[in-house]
PDB file of C-alpha atoms and ligand atoms in Angstrom:
ATOM      1  CA  MET T   4      19.979  -8.847 -29.654  1.00 31.00           C
ATOM      2  CA  ARG T   5      21.292  -6.800 -27.120  1.00 36.00           C
ATOM      3  CA  PHE T   6      21.469 -10.003 -24.404  1.00 36.00           C
ATOM      4  CA  PHE T   7      24.818 -11.812 -24.057  1.00 38.00           C
ATOM      5  CA  CYS T   8      25.482 -13.758 -26.640  1.00 38.00           C
ATOM      6  CA  LEU T   9      25.777 -17.018 -25.066  1.00 44.00           C
ATOM      7  CA  HIS T  10      22.186 -16.345 -23.612  1.00 53.00           C
ATOM      8  CA  MET T  11      20.761 -19.376 -22.296  1.00 67.00           C
ATOM      9  CA  HIS T  12      17.100 -20.230 -22.643  1.00 86.00           C
ATOM     10  CA  SER T  13      14.630 -20.491 -19.695  1.00 89.00           C
ATOM     11  CA  LEU T  14      13.927 -24.118 -20.806  1.00 91.00           C
ATOM     12  CA  GLU T  15      17.477 -24.952 -21.193  1.00 92.00           C
ATOM     13  CA  LEU T  16      18.635 -23.404 -17.753  1.00 93.00           C
ATOM     14  CA  CYS T  17      15.389 -25.415 -16.610  1.00 94.00           C
ATOM     15  CA  GLU T  18      16.594 -28.621 -17.643  1.00 94.00           C
ATOM     16  CA  THR T  19      20.402 -28.058 -16.676  1.00 94.00           C
ATOM     17  CA  LEU T  20      19.290 -27.251 -13.359  1.00 96.00           C
ATOM     18  CA  TYR T  21      16.989 -29.942 -13.144  1.00 96.00           C
ATOM     19  CA  ALA T  22      19.874 -32.427 -14.325  1.00 96.00           C
ATOM     20  CA  GLU T  23      21.998 -31.135 -11.665  1.00 97.00           C
ATOM     21  CA  PHE T  24      19.761 -30.717  -8.635  1.00 97.00           C
ATOM     22  CA  GLY T  25      16.717 -33.278  -9.175  1.00 97.00           C
ATOM     23  CA  PRO T  26      13.076 -32.465  -8.223  1.00 96.00           C
ATOM     24  CA  GLN T  27      12.557 -29.853  -5.459  1.00 95.00           C
ATOM     25  CA  HIS T  28       9.228 -31.223  -4.189  1.00 93.00           C
ATOM     26  CA  TRP T  29       8.041 -27.590  -3.472  1.00 94.00           C
ATOM     27  CA  TRP T  30       5.572 -26.553  -2.340  1.00 94.00           C
ATOM     28  CA  PRO T  31       5.602 -28.682   0.677  1.00 92.00           C
ATOM     29  CA  GLY T  32       1.843 -28.326   2.129  1.00 93.00           C
ATOM     30  CA  GLU T  33      -0.649 -30.958   2.286  1.00 94.00           C
ATOM     31  CA  THR T  34      -3.627 -28.856   1.590  1.00 97.00           C
ATOM     32  CA  PRO T  35      -4.166 -25.620  -0.680  1.00 98.00           C
ATOM     33  CA  PHE T  36      -5.225 -23.791   2.680  1.00 98.00           C
ATOM     34  CA  GLU T  37      -1.905 -24.791   4.215  1.00 98.00           C
ATOM     35  CA  ILE T  38      -0.096 -23.456   0.966  1.00 98.00           C
ATOM     36  CA  ILE T  39      -2.088 -20.165   1.285  1.00 98.00           C
ATOM     37  CA  VAL T  40      -1.250 -19.624   4.888  1.00 98.00           C
ATOM     38  CA  GLY T  41       2.191 -20.528   4.340  1.00 98.00           C
ATOM     39  CA  ALA T  42       2.757 -18.194   1.484  1.00 98.00           C
ATOM     40  CA  VAL T  43       1.882 -15.399   4.061  1.00 98.00           C
ATOM     41  CA  LEU T  44       3.755 -16.589   7.060  1.00 98.00           C
ATOM     42  CA  THR T  45       6.909 -16.967   4.651  1.00 97.00           C
ATOM     43  CA  GLN T  46       7.105 -13.176   3.950  1.00 97.00           C
ATOM     44  CA  ASN T  47      10.362 -11.902   5.564  1.00 95.00           C
ATOM     45  CA  THR T  48      11.442 -15.064   7.046  1.00 95.00           C
ATOM     46  CA  ALA T  49      13.364 -18.142   6.379  1.00 93.00           C
ATOM     47  CA  TRP T  50      11.239 -21.313   5.623  1.00 94.00           C
ATOM     48  CA  SER T  51      12.270 -23.228   8.373  1.00 95.00           C
ATOM     49  CA  ASN T  52      10.511 -20.606  10.673  1.00 97.00           C
ATOM     50  CA  VAL T  53       7.453 -21.130   8.595  1.00 98.00           C
ATOM     51  CA  GLU T  54       7.717 -24.771   9.097  1.00 97.00           C
ATOM     52  CA  ASN T  55       7.626 -24.390  12.832  1.00 98.00           C
ATOM     53  CA  ALA T  56       4.428 -22.010  12.852  1.00 98.00           C
ATOM     54  CA  ILE T  57       2.747 -24.514  10.297  1.00 98.00           C
ATOM     55  CA  ALA T  58       3.251 -27.321  12.783  1.00 98.00           C
ATOM     56  CA  ASN T  59       2.071 -25.317  15.537  1.00 98.00           C
ATOM     57  CA  LEU T  60      -0.964 -24.425  13.695  1.00 98.00           C
ATOM     58  CA  LYS T  61      -1.716 -28.336  12.778  1.00 98.00           C
ATOM     59  CA  ARG T  62      -1.182 -29.111  16.378  1.00 98.00           C
ATOM     60  CA  ALA T  63      -3.543 -26.641  17.733  1.00 98.00           C
ATOM     61  CA  ARG T  64      -6.140 -28.105  14.732  1.00 97.00           C
ATOM     62  CA  LEU T  65      -6.346 -24.460  13.030  1.00 98.00           C
ATOM     63  CA  LEU T  66      -5.448 -25.156   9.662  1.00 98.00           C
ATOM     64  CA  THR T  67      -8.832 -25.199   8.006  1.00 98.00           C
ATOM     65  CA  PRO T  68     -10.586 -21.868   6.845  1.00 98.00           C
ATOM     66  CA  THR T  69     -13.446 -22.312   9.182  1.00 98.00           C
ATOM     67  CA  LYS T  70     -11.339 -23.016  12.298  1.00 98.00           C
ATOM     68  CA  LEU T  71      -8.668 -20.260  11.514  1.00 98.00           C
ATOM     69  CA  ALA T  72     -11.593 -17.918  11.080  1.00 98.00           C
ATOM     70  CA  ARG T  73     -13.247 -18.789  14.550  1.00 98.00           C
ATOM     71  CA  ALA T  74      -9.974 -19.039  16.498  1.00 98.00           C
ATOM     72  CA  PRO T  75      -8.950 -16.192  18.628  1.00 98.00           C
ATOM     73  CA  LEU T  76      -6.036 -13.953  17.442  1.00 98.00           C
ATOM     74  CA  SER T  77      -4.265 -14.555  20.831  1.00 98.00           C
ATOM     75  CA  LYS T  78      -4.378 -18.481  19.841  1.00 98.00           C
ATOM     76  CA  ILE T  79      -3.166 -17.807  16.466  1.00 98.00           C
ATOM     77  CA  ARG T  80      -0.542 -15.193  17.430  1.00 98.00           C
ATOM     78  CA  ALA T  81       0.944 -17.992  19.770  1.00 98.00           C
ATOM     79  CA  ALA T  82       1.148 -20.570  17.128  1.00 98.00           C
ATOM     80  CA  ILE T  83       2.941 -18.722  14.361  1.00 98.00           C
ATOM     81  CA  LYS T  84       5.324 -16.829  16.706  1.00 98.00           C
ATOM     82  CA  PRO T  85       8.360 -18.773  15.051  1.00 98.00           C
ATOM     83  CA  SER T  86       7.332 -16.986  11.568  1.00 98.00           C
ATOM     84  CA  GLY T  87       8.012 -13.364  13.173  1.00 97.00           C
ATOM     85  CA  TYR T  88       5.758 -10.095  12.671  1.00 97.00           C
ATOM     86  CA  TYR T  89       3.407 -12.597  14.390  1.00 98.00           C
ATOM     87  CA  ASN T  90       0.865  -9.708  15.286  1.00 98.00           C
ATOM     88  CA  GLN T  91       0.444  -8.459  11.629  1.00 98.00           C
ATOM     89  CA  LYS T  92       0.838 -12.003  10.067  1.00 98.00           C
ATOM     90  CA  ALA T  93      -1.976 -13.372  12.312  1.00 98.00           C
ATOM     91  CA  LEU T  94      -4.271 -10.592  11.765  1.00 98.00           C
ATOM     92  CA  ARG T  95      -3.623 -10.833   7.930  1.00 98.00           C
ATOM     93  CA  ILE T  96      -4.335 -15.078   7.850  1.00 98.00           C
ATOM     94  CA  LYS T  97      -7.225 -14.403  10.138  1.00 98.00           C
ATOM     95  CA  LYS T  98      -8.937 -12.347   7.587  1.00 98.00           C
ATOM     96  CA  ILE T  99      -8.028 -14.586   4.639  1.00 98.00           C
ATOM     97  CA  ALA T 100      -9.289 -17.380   6.726  1.00 98.00           C
ATOM     98  CA  GLN T 101     -12.830 -15.382   7.344  1.00 98.00           C
ATOM     99  CA  TYR T 102     -13.012 -14.272   3.685  1.00 98.00           C
ATOM    100  CA  LEU T 103     -12.635 -18.076   2.625  1.00 98.00           C
ATOM    101  CA  ALA T 104     -14.834 -19.390   5.004  1.00 98.00           C
ATOM    102  CA  LYS T 105     -17.875 -17.096   4.460  1.00 98.00           C
ATOM    103  CA  ASN T 106     -17.589 -17.247   0.479  1.00 98.00           C
ATOM    104  CA  TYR T 107     -16.232 -20.744   0.311  1.00 98.00           C
ATOM    105  CA  GLY T 108     -16.357 -22.985   3.326  1.00 98.00           C
ATOM    106  CA  ASP T 109     -13.586 -25.431   3.888  1.00 98.00           C
ATOM    107  CA  ASP T 110     -13.817 -27.082   0.414  1.00 96.00           C
ATOM    108  CA  LEU T 111     -11.521 -24.612  -1.676  1.00 98.00           C
ATOM    109  CA  THR T 112     -12.197 -26.266  -5.320  1.00 97.00           C
ATOM    110  CA  ARG T 113     -14.505 -23.729  -6.456  1.00 97.00           C
ATOM    111  CA  PHE T 114     -12.306 -20.866  -5.347  1.00 98.00           C
ATOM    112  CA  LEU T 115      -9.180 -22.201  -6.992  1.00 98.00           C
ATOM    113  CA  SER T 116     -10.779 -23.544 -10.195  1.00 97.00           C
ATOM    114  CA  GLN T 117     -11.681 -20.161 -11.322  1.00 97.00           C
ATOM    115  CA  PRO T 118     -10.004 -18.710 -14.072  1.00 97.00           C
ATOM    116  CA  VAL T 119      -6.666 -17.104 -13.232  1.00 97.00           C
ATOM    117  CA  CYS T 120      -7.777 -13.375 -13.718  1.00 97.00           C
ATOM    118  CA  SER T 121     -10.680 -13.712 -11.494  1.00 97.00           C
ATOM    119  CA  LEU T 122      -8.732 -15.782  -8.770  1.00 98.00           C
ATOM    120  CA  ARG T 123      -5.892 -13.348  -9.282  1.00 98.00           C
ATOM    121  CA  HIS T 124      -8.446 -10.293  -8.443  1.00 97.00           C
ATOM    122  CA  GLU T 125      -9.623 -12.054  -5.134  1.00 98.00           C
ATOM    123  CA  VAL T 126      -6.357 -13.046  -3.967  1.00 98.00           C
ATOM    124  CA  GLU T 127      -4.921  -9.420  -4.511  1.00 96.00           C
ATOM    125  CA  SER T 128      -7.790  -7.984  -2.704  1.00 97.00           C
ATOM    126  CA  TRP T 129      -6.554  -9.608   0.645  1.00 98.00           C
ATOM    127  CA  LYS T 130      -4.359  -7.037   2.923  1.00 95.00           C
ATOM    128  CA  GLY T 131      -0.629  -7.931   2.954  1.00 93.00           C
ATOM    129  CA  VAL T 132      -0.754 -10.005  -0.259  1.00 97.00           C
ATOM    130  CA  GLY T 133       1.864  -8.389  -2.813  1.00 96.00           C
ATOM    131  CA  PRO T 134       2.792  -9.875  -6.069  1.00 97.00           C
ATOM    132  CA  GLU T 135       5.145 -12.563  -4.933  1.00 97.00           C
ATOM    133  CA  THR T 136       2.722 -14.152  -2.402  1.00 98.00           C
ATOM    134  CA  ARG T 137      -0.469 -13.848  -4.583  1.00 98.00           C
ATOM    135  CA  ASP T 138       1.509 -15.516  -7.581  1.00 98.00           C
ATOM    136  CA  SER T 139       3.051 -18.169  -4.917  1.00 97.00           C
ATOM    137  CA  ILE T 140      -0.839 -18.814  -4.167  1.00 98.00           C
ATOM    138  CA  LEU T 141      -2.013 -18.818  -7.681  1.00 98.00           C
ATOM    139  CA  LEU T 142       0.853 -21.275  -8.761  1.00 98.00           C
ATOM    140  CA  TYR T 143       1.369 -23.626  -5.660  1.00 97.00           C
ATOM    141  CA  ALA T 144      -2.139 -23.592  -4.429  1.00 97.00           C
ATOM    142  CA  ALA T 145      -4.411 -23.455  -7.381  1.00 98.00           C
ATOM    143  CA  GLN T 146      -1.809 -24.924  -9.980  1.00 97.00           C
ATOM    144  CA  LYS T 147      -2.165 -21.904 -12.435  1.00 98.00           C
ATOM    145  CA  PRO T 148       0.506 -21.275 -14.912  1.00 97.00           C
ATOM    146  CA  VAL T 149       1.646 -18.158 -13.181  1.00 98.00           C
ATOM    147  CA  PHE T 150       5.671 -17.624 -12.954  1.00 97.00           C
ATOM    148  CA  VAL T 151       6.730 -16.483  -9.541  1.00 97.00           C
ATOM    149  CA  ILE T 152       9.257 -14.003  -9.289  1.00 97.00           C
ATOM    150  CA  ASP T 153      11.499 -13.551  -6.211  1.00 95.00           C
ATOM    151  CA  ALA T 154      14.735 -11.998  -5.219  1.00 94.00           C
ATOM    152  CA  TYR T 155      16.425 -15.428  -6.525  1.00 95.00           C
ATOM    153  CA  THR T 156      14.746 -15.341  -9.706  1.00 95.00           C
ATOM    154  CA  VAL T 157      15.724 -11.490 -10.348  1.00 95.00           C
ATOM    155  CA  ARG T 158      19.349 -12.354  -9.178  1.00 95.00           C
ATOM    156  CA  VAL T 159      20.165 -15.129 -11.406  1.00 95.00           C
ATOM    157  CA  ALA T 160      18.288 -13.714 -14.309  1.00 94.00           C
ATOM    158  CA  GLY T 161      20.411 -10.394 -14.049  1.00 93.00           C
ATOM    159  CA  ARG T 162      23.598 -11.983 -13.290  1.00 94.00           C
ATOM    160  CA  MET T 163      23.509 -14.706 -16.125  1.00 93.00           C
ATOM    161  CA  GLY T 164      22.567 -11.885 -18.716  1.00 90.00           C
ATOM    162  CA  MET T 165      18.870 -13.555 -19.435  1.00 89.00           C
ATOM    163  CA  THR T 166      17.128 -10.266 -19.764  1.00 87.00           C
ATOM    164  CA  ASP T 167      17.812  -6.837 -18.931  1.00 84.00           C
ATOM    165  CA  LYS T 168      14.278  -6.720 -17.453  1.00 85.00           C
ATOM    166  CA  ARG T 169      14.176  -5.856 -13.665  1.00 85.00           C
ATOM    167  CA  ALA T 170      10.292  -5.127 -12.672  1.00 93.00           C
ATOM    168  CA  TYR T 171       8.310  -7.938 -11.506  1.00 95.00           C
ATOM    169  CA  ARG T 172       5.504  -7.801 -14.142  1.00 95.00           C
ATOM    170  CA  GLU T 173       8.027  -7.421 -17.059  1.00 95.00           C
ATOM    171  CA  LEU T 174      10.242 -10.505 -15.559  1.00 95.00           C
ATOM    172  CA  GLN T 175       7.054 -12.497 -15.227  1.00 96.00           C
ATOM    173  CA  ALA T 176       6.471 -12.147 -18.725  1.00 95.00           C
ATOM    174  CA  PHE T 177       9.838 -12.832 -19.946  1.00 94.00           C
ATOM    175  CA  PHE T 178       9.429 -16.202 -18.004  1.00 95.00           C
ATOM    176  CA  GLU T 179       5.966 -17.071 -19.131  1.00 95.00           C
ATOM    177  CA  SER T 180       6.542 -16.230 -22.732  1.00 93.00           C
ATOM    178  CA  SER T 181       9.863 -18.000 -23.091  1.00 91.00           C
ATOM    179  CA  LEU T 182       8.700 -21.288 -21.294  1.00 93.00           C
ATOM    180  CA  PRO T 183       5.592 -23.899 -22.311  1.00 93.00           C
ATOM    181  CA  LYS T 184       2.714 -22.605 -20.381  1.00 94.00           C
ATOM    182  CA  ASN T 185       2.840 -25.624 -17.521  1.00 96.00           C
ATOM    183  CA  PRO T 186       2.345 -25.079 -14.011  1.00 96.00           C
ATOM    184  CA  ARG T 187       4.081 -28.143 -13.157  1.00 95.00           C
ATOM    185  CA  LEU T 188       7.108 -26.741 -14.981  1.00 96.00           C
ATOM    186  CA  PHE T 189       6.856 -23.341 -13.685  1.00 96.00           C
ATOM    187  CA  ASN T 190       6.614 -24.806 -10.044  1.00 96.00           C
ATOM    188  CA  GLU T 191       9.652 -26.755 -10.611  1.00 96.00           C
ATOM    189  CA  PHE T 192      11.617 -23.980 -12.266  1.00 96.00           C
ATOM    190  CA  HIS T 193      11.339 -21.607  -9.939  1.00 96.00           C
ATOM    191  CA  ALA T 194      11.942 -23.924  -7.092  1.00 96.00           C
ATOM    192  CA  LEU T 195      15.140 -25.049  -8.987  1.00 97.00           C
ATOM    193  CA  LEU T 196      15.903 -21.166  -9.222  1.00 97.00           C
ATOM    194  CA  VAL T 197      15.484 -20.679  -5.480  1.00 96.00           C
ATOM    195  CA  HIS T 198      17.966 -23.607  -4.901  1.00 97.00           C
ATOM    196  CA  LEU T 199      20.693 -22.219  -7.289  1.00 97.00           C
ATOM    197  CA  GLY T 200      20.083 -18.624  -5.451  1.00 97.00           C
ATOM    198  CA  LYS T 201      20.365 -19.942  -2.114  1.00 95.00           C
ATOM    199  CA  ASN T 202      23.331 -22.455  -2.522  1.00 97.00           C
ATOM    200  CA  TYR T 203      25.446 -20.570  -5.617  1.00 97.00           C
ATOM    201  CA  CYS T 204      24.295 -17.384  -6.756  1.00 97.00           C
ATOM    202  CA  ARG T 205      24.323 -15.908  -3.325  1.00 96.00           C
ATOM    203  CA  LYS T 206      23.892 -12.574  -2.921  1.00 95.00           C
ATOM    204  CA  THR T 207      27.532 -11.835  -1.815  1.00 95.00           C
ATOM    205  CA  LYS T 208      30.248 -14.220  -2.649  1.00 94.00           C
ATOM    206  CA  PRO T 209      28.555 -16.367  -5.242  1.00 96.00           C
ATOM    207  CA  LEU T 210      30.059 -19.677  -5.919  1.00 96.00           C
ATOM    208  CA  CYS T 211      30.873 -19.362  -9.315  1.00 95.00           C
ATOM    209  CA  ALA T 212      33.689 -21.936  -9.552  1.00 95.00           C
ATOM    210  CA  SER T 213      31.258 -24.762  -8.688  1.00 96.00           C
ATOM    211  CA  CYS T 214      28.004 -23.366 -10.270  1.00 97.00           C
ATOM    212  CA  PRO T 215      26.243 -25.920 -12.681  1.00 95.00           C
ATOM    213  CA  VAL T 216      25.772 -23.121 -15.038  1.00 95.00           C
ATOM    214  CA  LYS T 217      28.965 -20.966 -14.974  1.00 93.00           C
ATOM    215  CA  THR T 218      29.842 -21.650 -18.676  1.00 90.00           C
ATOM    216  CA  ARG T 219      26.729 -19.944 -19.536  1.00 85.00           C
ATOM    217  CA  CYS T 220      26.735 -16.972 -17.297  1.00 91.00           C
ATOM    218  CA  ARG T 221      27.461 -13.507 -18.161  1.00 87.00           C
ATOM    219  CA  ARG T 222      28.600 -12.245 -14.884  1.00 83.00           C
ATOM    220  CA  ARG T 223      30.991 -15.245 -14.450  1.00 78.00           C
ATOM    221  CA  ILE T 224      32.586 -14.963 -18.153  1.00 64.00           C
ATOM    222  CA  ARG T 225      33.140 -11.163 -17.781  1.00 65.00           C
ATOM    223  CA  ARG T 226      35.100 -11.399 -14.678  1.00 63.00           C
TER     224      ARG T 226
HETATM  225  S1  LIG M 303      28.151 -18.490 -12.373  1.00 51.99           S
HETATM  226 FE1  LIG M 303      27.910 -17.304 -10.419  1.00 51.99          FE
HETATM  227  S2  LIG M 303      27.008 -15.368 -10.892  1.00 51.99           S
HETATM  228 FE2  LIG M 303      26.580 -16.799 -12.531  1.00 51.99          FE
HETATM  229  S3  LIG M 303      24.504 -17.973 -12.024  1.00 51.99           S
HETATM  230 FE3  LIG M 303      26.385 -19.345 -11.245  1.00 51.99          FE
HETATM  231  S4  LIG M 303      26.822 -18.514  -9.341  1.00 51.99           S
HETATM  232 FE4  LIG M 303      25.546 -16.783 -10.220  1.00 51.99          FE
END
């Protein structure tokens, strides 16, 4: 193997992080539609801003496909302003709501229970939905066994020497092939990687000395 001799298996890393950090309770959405909207709103902004935008949408009673589809853009813009890029995001979530309302109404059960390939095909046809947003919807809203790759996952996997893959699809295949195909596991593991990336494996000045996986990390050991 070209990988580091202390290469940590994905499942072992997940178990270590879970023992250290506990359950992450992610994604914090009350309905699949709220998760879909949140997945779009969280692009290029911190989650705390999304929380404010979601709270505003709830207060305005706009968090169903039919209500959001019919709402004036100005009202949507005002509600989601805290999430940034609100002109663009308002248009995007309204279009998604229109698509869902037209094809499925407010009950998304039939939409979300499709096989993963057809669901992926529908979701990626939505404007402004890239691989990370698409897969967040597949995993967190539809509970499909699809591993989400984000900047934290790329950073931790690279620094730890788990794989030399960097491209989205390759890194996703690496995680999916090294774990039991269980959406709850994928859900928890991804949230734990985000926690590690935010709190220890930071972009600059990572806190390696106190990191719970420091004894198995290539970057830490090589320094
Ligand atoms: S030891 Fe340092 S580089 Fe390695 S995962 Fe932990 S914080 Fe990141």
